[in-house]
Amino acid sequence: MTNIYIWVRTARSLQFFYPTIDVEADGFGCFYEICLEIVGLLEECDRISFDEFETLCENRISEVYVEAIFQNAVEQGNINARLKLLTFSLLFAGLQQKTKDLTNSIRSDVVLTRISKYFGQIFKLLFQLDVGRRLQDREIVHAIGNGQGYEFLDTLFEGTVKHRHGNSNHHGVRPLSHIIPQILEKASSISLPFLCNEIRRHLIKDPYHIDEFSTDKPAQIFSTARRTTLAHNSRRVVHLHYINRIEVLRKDEFANVHLRICNDKIKASFVFVPLRCETVFLDRLMYTKWIVLGAVRGIVIVKNCQSTRISVSCDQLIVLDSKNIEIYAMSPKKPIIFNSSAVTFAPFNTIYEGQMEFLEENGHGLEHNLVLKEPINFGDGSWKLMETSRFVCQHTPLHTSDKQFEMLLNSLPEEYRVAHHRNAQDAQKMISLDPEKCRLTDVTSNFDLLFLKSKIEKIHVEA
């Protein structure tokens, strides 16, 4: 017996994550029409300015969405967006809208429901993006029948074929184009509606649970590495609950994973994730003095957090339903905040041994720290840029050379670089006056740093 499963590529799904705004009517058609207009531009150019995109969307899409969609398509800080990437950004913005019938659904269910509803249109859009021009249905079927292939679907979908009997090594994740022949092997003839219905029939929710953010129920376990049973287990989602006062997540199980941290007990002091992660989701962290996420390749979502400080390097930062937090961020894209208040932004402020290699692997660089990006604000909320008088560079228990620290300082906007020197000198003066009460920064005490260093030294000795 053979079972076929297809789902939305999780990398795409998370890459184009947006805060969900409830809407009265399903407006997917509006987003789709703009996508088709962009496809029409592909024959003439491969880029579009923000002003041109804003004019294209005028009176059809909410203004706050327009900037978020455009920013989400920007690569490596380029002021223009590639048209294909911009089309995907538009597509996911339309897919994520919550109408009344989907109000109580989580995001992954909303996306799957809308993809199933509009799969025929999405299929045609992907093909037209691939060939760079608009085509009629019969032209698409003719092109596919003459060897065009199904590779255009691989940009959005993947899946697995699971055999009840046989070698389990064949159960790995595959591009959708590799699976379609098995879907259609018994078909006598192929039409566009038939093909779309057959693919849609095998659609499921992402089996890795990577883009699922249902956190209403408290977790009953300390730490797990969740894997799917449908395919190979290389895409781990690691859940960490009930974190200790100080956590340094350096074990291999925290490397190259989708990390989810939920603090069900308040007042953790210091959480440090020095290893490279694919994505990170912070949920309900309250009164944590400092969280350091040194090198996240993809998206970081901060949800329901309060009275904490976060240092984060990532592709994009999303802050949801949080308040009274300080964020020291470095990203090629603007942060997005939704329904959050008293959020303060500052430049990324930490560096340590090995981090530069991770940043290079992620395609990020310290040049993204030179200009402090103003966030895109969805809904009601408030934010501000940090006053330079409060800015400090955050130390970690890992070794940092003078050269590395100088690189970090040179990456800061000038006013913050000057402020760091001034604030560090003031701290040293205070230490000489009252070393028992003074902290090197306003966050991490000398005692905490010594404790962290002892944990690192112990790891080296045991290794």
XYZ file of C-alpha atoms in Angstrom:
463
model
C 0.000 0.000 0.000
C 1.274 3.463 -0.915
C 0.250 6.742 0.716
C 1.094 10.114 -0.782
C 1.346 13.295 1.312
C 1.873 16.859 0.061
C 2.317 20.038 2.085
C 3.471 23.644 1.753
C 7.239 24.015 1.968
C 7.842 25.171 5.516
C 10.732 27.412 4.470
C 8.374 29.353 2.207
C 5.545 29.384 4.715
C 7.635 30.865 7.518
C 9.579 33.166 5.217
C 6.340 35.012 4.475
C 4.771 35.030 7.922
C 2.489 38.001 8.677
C 0.442 38.986 11.699
C -3.098 37.947 10.878
C -5.750 40.636 10.654
C -9.372 39.484 10.707
C -11.286 40.584 7.606
C -14.993 40.637 6.824
C -14.750 39.081 3.373
C -12.210 36.803 1.713
C -9.967 39.201 -0.184
C -7.705 36.594 -1.772
C -8.908 37.561 -5.243
C -7.515 41.063 -4.826
C -4.054 39.773 -3.867
C -4.192 37.287 -6.733
C -5.010 39.958 -9.315
C -1.993 42.009 -8.243
C 0.144 38.849 -8.490
C -0.987 38.426 -12.097
C -0.144 42.053 -12.860
C 3.363 41.475 -11.503
C 3.688 38.374 -13.699
C 2.901 40.668 -16.629
C 5.888 42.826 -15.666
C 8.317 39.900 -15.815
C 8.733 40.267 -19.581
C 9.901 43.856 -19.145
C 11.961 43.842 -15.928
C 12.784 41.831 -12.811
C 12.566 44.599 -10.219
C 10.086 47.155 -8.947
C 10.496 50.147 -6.626
C 8.428 50.560 -3.475
C 6.675 53.624 -4.939
C 5.675 51.617 -8.002
C 4.458 48.737 -5.858
C 2.537 51.106 -3.591
C 0.785 52.598 -6.640
C -0.027 49.105 -7.902
C -1.691 48.181 -4.581
C -3.412 51.515 -3.968
C -7.024 51.196 -2.741
C -6.809 47.409 -3.005
C -4.628 46.364 -0.052
C -4.283 47.902 3.405
C -1.380 50.370 3.596
C 0.308 48.558 6.479
C 0.262 45.323 4.481
C 1.806 47.008 1.431
C 5.024 47.927 3.227
C 5.230 44.579 5.055
C 4.759 42.631 1.806
C 7.424 44.657 0.032
C 9.913 44.423 2.915
C 9.353 40.679 3.135
C 10.523 40.372 -0.467
C 13.711 42.373 0.021
C 16.886 40.299 -0.102
C 20.197 41.304 1.434
C 19.054 44.858 2.089
C 18.423 45.618 -1.601
C 16.005 48.537 -1.898
C 14.226 46.795 -4.787
C 12.353 43.505 -4.643
C 12.712 40.716 -7.149
C 9.356 40.273 -8.821
C 9.062 36.537 -8.216
C 9.840 36.911 -4.522
C 7.411 39.814 -4.301
C 4.708 37.643 -5.874
C 5.240 34.965 -3.213
C 5.050 37.640 -0.531
C 1.722 38.842 -1.952
C 0.435 35.288 -2.281
C 1.051 34.420 1.369
C -0.416 37.721 2.560
C -3.637 36.717 0.806
C -3.516 33.135 2.065
C -3.193 34.152 5.732
C -6.255 36.391 6.030
C -8.694 35.231 8.685
C -12.345 35.472 7.672
C -15.212 34.831 10.101
C -15.375 31.126 9.262
C -11.657 30.778 10.140
C -11.508 32.980 13.246
C -10.740 30.115 15.614
C -8.257 28.380 13.293
C -4.505 28.499 13.746
C -2.402 29.967 10.968
C -1.343 26.687 9.338
C -4.997 25.609 9.087
C -5.955 28.952 7.542
C -3.211 28.674 4.910
C -4.110 25.073 4.076
C -7.833 25.860 3.813
C -7.269 28.739 1.449
C -4.746 26.851 -0.686
C -7.260 24.027 -1.083
C -9.941 26.532 -2.069
C -7.825 28.355 -4.627
C -5.436 25.625 -5.719
C -6.291 25.934 -9.414
C -5.462 29.624 -9.453
C -2.278 29.098 -7.430
C -1.201 26.317 -9.816
C -1.566 28.636 -12.813
C 0.211 31.480 -11.027
C 3.239 29.290 -10.221
C 3.481 28.131 -13.818
C 3.217 31.662 -15.173
C 5.897 32.822 -12.766
C 8.133 30.051 -14.061
C 7.711 30.921 -17.744
C 7.589 34.671 -17.117
C 4.315 35.454 -18.884
C 0.556 35.035 -18.570
C -1.033 32.034 -20.313
C -4.475 30.551 -20.836
C -5.415 27.204 -19.277
C -5.090 25.294 -22.550
C -1.633 26.776 -23.138
C -0.502 25.608 -19.698
C -1.756 22.041 -20.264
C -0.157 22.008 -23.743
C 3.184 23.230 -22.357
C 3.201 20.613 -19.583
C 2.222 17.874 -22.052
C 5.154 18.845 -24.262
C 7.786 18.326 -21.632
C 7.612 21.554 -19.623
C 7.434 19.441 -16.458
C 6.162 20.203 -12.976
C 9.294 21.768 -11.461
C 7.485 25.102 -11.065
C 5.458 23.537 -8.210
C 8.629 22.784 -6.243
C 8.950 26.449 -5.257
C 5.923 26.056 -2.991
C 5.188 22.372 -2.359
C 6.979 19.248 -1.219
C 5.881 15.877 0.109
C 6.641 12.226 0.630
C 5.541 8.845 -0.642
C 5.172 6.323 2.144
C 5.147 2.621 1.311
C 3.609 0.368 3.901
C 6.081 -2.345 2.948
C 9.535 -1.639 1.695
C 12.666 0.318 2.421
C 11.954 3.202 4.814
C 14.881 5.134 3.300
C 12.575 5.948 0.386
C 10.222 7.878 2.657
C 12.261 11.081 2.538
C 10.967 14.527 1.663
C 10.889 15.132 -2.087
C 10.024 18.025 -4.385
C 6.435 17.795 -5.589
C 7.558 17.339 -9.196
C 9.073 13.962 -8.194
C 5.776 12.829 -6.675
C 3.309 13.882 -9.383
C 4.081 10.913 -11.691
C 2.874 8.555 -8.954
C -0.256 10.658 -8.449
C -1.109 10.489 -12.150
C 0.158 7.019 -13.029
C -3.363 5.584 -13.447
C -4.869 8.594 -15.223
C -5.970 8.011 -18.805
C -6.039 11.713 -19.675
C -4.998 14.909 -17.946
C -6.799 18.240 -17.815
C -5.925 21.218 -15.648
C -8.914 20.769 -13.267
C -8.175 17.032 -12.964
C -4.507 17.648 -12.199
C -5.284 20.320 -9.586
C -7.917 18.148 -7.891
C -5.559 15.172 -7.709
C -2.792 17.222 -6.074
C -5.242 18.970 -3.740
C -6.610 15.585 -2.637
C -3.215 14.712 -1.126
C -2.643 18.046 0.674
C -2.046 17.871 4.434
C -0.854 20.257 7.116
C 2.910 20.471 7.530
C 3.857 17.233 9.349
C 6.858 18.929 10.964
C 4.649 21.432 12.828
C 7.241 24.107 12.077
C 4.787 26.906 11.327
C 2.157 25.912 13.855
C 1.744 28.417 16.681
C -0.910 26.931 18.906
C 0.295 27.585 22.433
C -2.887 27.969 24.447
C -2.331 24.783 26.460
C 0.661 24.674 28.809
C 3.190 22.005 27.952
C 3.467 19.026 30.251
C 7.051 18.130 29.388
C 10.465 19.605 29.999
C 12.143 19.233 26.637
C 11.399 17.281 23.478
C 12.702 17.034 19.952
C 9.574 16.635 17.858
C 9.924 14.724 14.598
C 7.479 13.612 11.959
C 6.663 9.964 11.305
C 5.930 10.577 7.611
C 9.468 11.190 6.425
C 13.048 11.426 7.596
C 13.672 13.210 10.879
C 16.273 15.785 9.868
C 13.941 18.744 10.382
C 13.774 18.772 14.140
C 11.513 21.060 16.119
C 12.950 21.325 19.628
C 10.610 22.449 22.416
C 12.056 23.752 25.682
C 9.812 24.356 28.693
C 10.372 25.231 32.358
C 13.742 26.833 31.676
C 16.191 27.292 34.530
C 17.429 30.559 35.959
C 20.364 30.453 33.541
C 20.344 28.437 30.316
C 23.252 28.080 27.866
C 21.923 25.963 25.000
C 25.145 24.564 23.513
C 24.292 20.876 23.137
C 24.060 19.402 19.659
C 20.293 18.989 19.962
C 19.975 22.791 19.777
C 22.022 23.169 16.570
C 20.339 23.821 13.203
C 16.841 23.262 14.603
C 13.537 25.087 14.785
C 13.678 26.083 18.442
C 10.560 26.799 20.505
C 11.094 28.199 24.015
C 8.127 28.512 26.352
C 8.834 29.653 29.899
C 5.977 28.512 32.097
C 7.844 29.641 35.214
C 8.776 33.290 35.386
C 12.012 35.047 36.254
C 14.656 33.175 34.303
C 17.791 35.281 34.411
C 19.720 34.577 31.222
C 18.975 32.439 28.130
C 21.833 32.138 25.633
C 21.507 30.309 22.290
C 24.985 30.605 20.701
C 24.460 27.933 18.025
C 22.930 28.460 14.613
C 19.152 27.883 14.506
C 16.761 27.702 11.573
C 13.933 29.566 13.340
C 13.116 30.540 16.926
C 9.760 31.069 18.613
C 9.722 32.695 22.060
C 6.414 32.344 23.882
C 5.376 33.736 27.266
C 8.851 34.648 28.494
C 8.335 37.119 31.329
C 10.835 39.064 33.392
C 13.771 37.271 31.785
C 16.722 39.622 32.150
C 18.336 38.775 28.838
C 17.807 36.392 25.904
C 20.639 36.140 23.356
C 19.886 34.558 19.956
C 23.195 34.912 18.183
C 22.564 33.516 14.697
C 19.080 32.589 13.482
C 18.891 31.837 9.769
C 15.174 32.517 9.307
C 12.359 34.086 11.235
C 12.154 34.857 14.979
C 8.696 35.243 16.494
C 8.292 36.848 19.912
C 4.804 36.222 21.278
C 3.204 37.103 24.630
C 6.520 38.191 26.118
C 6.821 40.842 28.794
C 9.503 42.808 30.639
C 12.520 41.198 29.023
C 15.489 42.047 26.803
C 16.362 40.199 23.611
C 19.497 40.321 21.451
C 18.756 38.715 18.100
C 20.298 38.271 14.678
C 17.835 36.824 12.135
C 16.313 37.201 8.680
C 13.144 38.785 10.053
C 11.745 39.577 13.493
C 8.021 39.479 14.335
C 6.739 40.726 17.718
C 3.176 39.730 18.653
C 1.056 40.583 21.694
C 4.029 41.635 23.815
C 4.824 44.625 26.008
C 7.643 46.368 27.803
C 10.501 44.634 25.984
C 13.865 45.816 24.683
C 15.121 44.290 21.430
C 18.672 44.592 20.120
C 18.150 43.381 16.550
C 20.127 42.882 13.348
C 18.230 41.851 10.224
C 18.148 42.628 6.497
C 14.421 43.319 6.820
C 12.373 45.677 8.949
C 10.892 44.179 12.130
C 7.113 43.790 12.307
C 5.167 44.432 15.509
C 1.523 43.608 16.069
C -0.655 44.480 19.035
C 2.428 45.227 21.142
C 3.255 48.198 23.341
C 6.326 49.796 24.911
C 8.709 47.999 22.540
C 12.177 49.552 22.363
C 14.582 48.833 19.490
C 18.370 49.166 19.454
C 21.256 47.840 17.325
C 22.484 44.267 17.793
C 24.947 44.335 20.673
C 26.802 41.045 21.159
C 29.530 38.939 19.540
C 31.376 35.755 20.512
C 33.692 33.050 19.190
C 32.173 31.187 16.241
C 29.325 33.607 15.621
C 30.786 35.150 12.462
C 30.919 31.722 10.796
C 27.249 31.173 11.619
C 26.305 34.612 10.293
C 28.158 33.924 7.054
C 26.390 30.576 6.704
C 23.052 32.340 7.205
C 23.847 34.918 4.543
C 23.799 37.723 7.099
C 26.499 40.251 7.876
C 27.301 42.982 10.370
C 26.591 45.568 7.662
C 22.892 45.086 8.496
C 23.649 46.649 11.888
C 24.846 49.983 10.508
C 21.357 51.411 10.030
C 18.691 50.935 12.685
C 15.503 49.888 10.902
C 12.190 51.350 12.006
C 9.581 48.597 12.466
C 6.314 48.155 10.606
C 3.488 48.538 13.104
C 0.349 46.441 12.585
C -2.703 47.426 14.589
C -2.560 49.302 17.875
C 0.817 49.466 19.514
C 3.753 51.637 20.437
C 7.504 51.477 19.920
C 10.541 53.726 20.104
C 14.260 53.717 19.400
C 16.473 53.299 22.448
C 18.093 56.384 23.892
C 21.841 56.166 23.409
C 22.415 56.808 27.118
C 20.929 53.370 27.862
C 22.795 51.379 25.202
C 25.422 48.814 26.232
C 27.088 45.878 24.498
C 26.114 42.553 26.051
C 28.845 40.193 27.204
C 28.489 36.426 27.012
C 30.385 33.613 28.763
C 32.002 32.560 25.465
C 35.399 33.897 24.467
C 35.480 37.091 22.412
C 38.730 38.457 20.981
C 39.526 42.164 20.915
C 39.362 42.045 17.108
C 35.876 40.533 17.143
C 34.614 43.069 19.658
C 36.071 45.862 17.533
C 34.137 44.479 14.539
C 30.926 44.666 16.558
C 31.635 48.247 17.620
C 32.384 49.268 14.024
C 29.036 47.817 12.932
C 27.066 50.094 15.266
C 25.485 53.365 14.137
C 27.873 56.136 15.157
C 25.720 57.537 17.972
C 25.447 54.109 19.623
C 29.145 53.361 19.145
C 30.066 56.578 20.953
C 27.457 55.861 23.629
C 28.899 52.414 24.346
C 32.341 53.848 25.126
C 30.847 56.530 27.350
C 28.522 54.140 29.181
C 31.271 51.545 29.671
C 33.526 54.178 31.236
C 30.715 55.262 33.571
C 30.189 51.636 34.605
C 33.881 51.194 35.410
C 33.791 54.305 37.611
C 30.793 52.922 39.489
C 32.581 49.587 39.994
C 35.480 51.339 41.692
C 33.065 53.202 43.976
C 30.841 50.275 44.981
C 31.851 46.913 43.423
C 29.372 44.921 45.525
C 26.270 46.650 44.171
C 27.307 47.601 40.647
C 26.521 45.633 37.519
C 28.739 45.748 34.433
C 25.568 46.311 32.469
C 22.074 47.085 33.649
C 21.173 43.440 33.031
C 23.713 40.741 33.805
C 25.518 40.816 37.119
C 29.166 39.868 37.638
C 27.965 36.862 39.603
C 25.804 35.680 36.707
C 28.684 36.009 34.253
C 31.002 34.043 36.540
C 28.362 31.347 36.898
C 27.937 31.161 33.134
C 31.692 30.944 32.560
C 31.942 28.102 35.059
C 29.307 26.166 33.100
C 31.222 26.669 29.853
C 34.517 25.598 31.456
C 32.826 22.489 32.835
C 31.594 21.577 29.348
C 35.158 21.881 27.989
C 36.574 19.712 30.771
C 33.958 16.996 30.243
C 34.557 17.034 26.485
